Coordinates of C-alpha atoms in Angstrom, one line a residue:
M1 CA 200.5 89.9 74.4
T2 CA 199.4 86.4 75.5
M3 CA 195.9 85.6 76.8
T4 CA 195.0 82.5 78.7
A5 CA 191.6 81.0 79.0
P6 CA 190.0 80.8 82.4
E7 CA 189.9 77.4 84.1
P8 CA 186.9 75.4 83.1
P9 CA 184.6 74.6 86.0
R10 CA 185.1 71.2 87.5
P11 CA 182.3 68.8 87.0
A12 CA 180.4 67.7 90.0
S13 CA 181.5 64.4 91.4
V14 CA 179.6 61.4 90.2
W15 CA 180.5 59.5 93.4
E16 CA 177.9 59.5 96.2
V17 CA 179.2 58.7 99.7
I18 CA 176.4 57.3 101.8
P19 CA 176.9 56.7 105.5
I20 CA 175.6 53.3 106.6
A21 CA 177.1 53.3 110.1
R22 CA 179.2 55.5 112.3
T23 CA 182.4 54.4 110.7
A24 CA 181.2 52.8 107.5
W25 CA 180.1 54.2 104.1
R26 CA 179.1 52.9 100.7
I27 CA 180.2 54.6 97.5
C28 CA 177.7 54.8 94.6
D29 CA 177.8 56.0 91.1
S30 CA 175.1 58.7 90.9
A31 CA 175.2 58.6 87.1
L32 CA 173.4 55.2 87.2
T33 CA 169.8 54.6 88.1
E34 CA 168.9 53.4 91.6
T35 CA 167.8 50.0 90.1
D36 CA 171.2 49.3 88.4
A37 CA 173.2 46.9 90.5
S38 CA 176.5 48.3 89.2
R39 CA 175.6 51.6 90.9
L40 CA 177.3 50.3 94.0
V41 CA 181.0 50.9 93.7
A42 CA 182.5 50.1 97.1
Y43 CA 182.1 49.7 100.8
V44 CA 184.4 51.7 103.0
D45 CA 185.1 51.1 106.7
R46 CA 187.3 53.2 109.1
N47 CA 189.4 50.9 111.3
E48 CA 190.8 51.5 114.8
T49 CA 194.0 53.2 113.4
G50 CA 191.9 55.8 111.6
T51 CA 192.7 54.5 108.1
Y52 CA 189.9 53.6 105.6
D53 CA 189.7 50.0 104.3
V54 CA 187.9 49.7 101.0
L55 CA 186.1 46.7 99.4
W56 CA 185.9 47.4 95.7
L57 CA 182.8 45.8 94.0
R58 CA 183.3 46.8 90.4
S59 CA 185.8 47.7 87.8
P60 CA 187.5 50.1 87.1
C61 CA 188.8 50.4 90.6
P62 CA 192.1 51.6 92.1
T63 CA 194.7 49.0 93.0
R64 CA 194.9 50.2 96.6
S65 CA 192.5 49.2 99.3
R66 CA 193.6 51.3 102.2
Y67 CA 193.6 55.1 102.4
R68 CA 194.3 57.9 104.9
D69 CA 191.1 59.9 104.2
L70 CA 188.0 59.8 102.0
D71 CA 189.3 62.7 99.7
E72 CA 192.3 60.6 98.8
L73 CA 190.1 57.6 98.1
L74 CA 187.8 59.6 95.9
A75 CA 190.7 61.2 94.0
D76 CA 192.1 57.7 93.3
L77 CA 188.7 56.5 92.2
D78 CA 188.4 59.5 89.8
A79 CA 191.8 58.6 88.3
A80 CA 190.9 55.0 87.9
D81 CA 187.6 55.9 86.2
A82 CA 189.3 58.4 83.9
A83 CA 191.8 55.6 82.8
G84 CA 188.8 53.5 81.6
P85 CA 188.0 49.9 82.0
V86 CA 190.8 47.3 81.8
S87 CA 190.2 44.8 79.1
R88 CA 190.1 41.2 80.3
A89 CA 191.2 40.0 76.9
T90 CA 194.8 41.4 77.4
R91 CA 197.4 39.2 78.9
P92 CA 198.4 39.9 82.5
N93 CA 201.8 41.2 83.4
S94 CA 204.3 38.4 83.0
I95 CA 206.1 37.0 86.0
P96 CA 209.8 36.2 85.5
H97 CA 210.5 32.5 86.0
F98 CA 213.9 31.3 87.1
P99 CA 215.2 27.7 87.1
P100 CA 215.1 26.0 90.5
R101 CA 218.1 26.4 92.7
L102 CA 220.1 23.2 93.2

């Protein structure tokens, strides 16, 4: 007989989506205090085509800046936050260099 443990409850999201206009929001990290400048994570704006454009203000942040909906954006932000900060001490991805064409 096998027994499985029940799914642990999902933690409440730390991201706070605050409307600042009819088609604009800001995303804040609710785990930080109101006086902490790094609390502000991003600005989001819905454009004419219905997609969401994001201006990321801190790291870690996803590599994308355009999303179909806010749920997709927040899921991507959760994944980037879970991956942890990227160290600036590491070398960037190398770009292959080829000799000039003659």
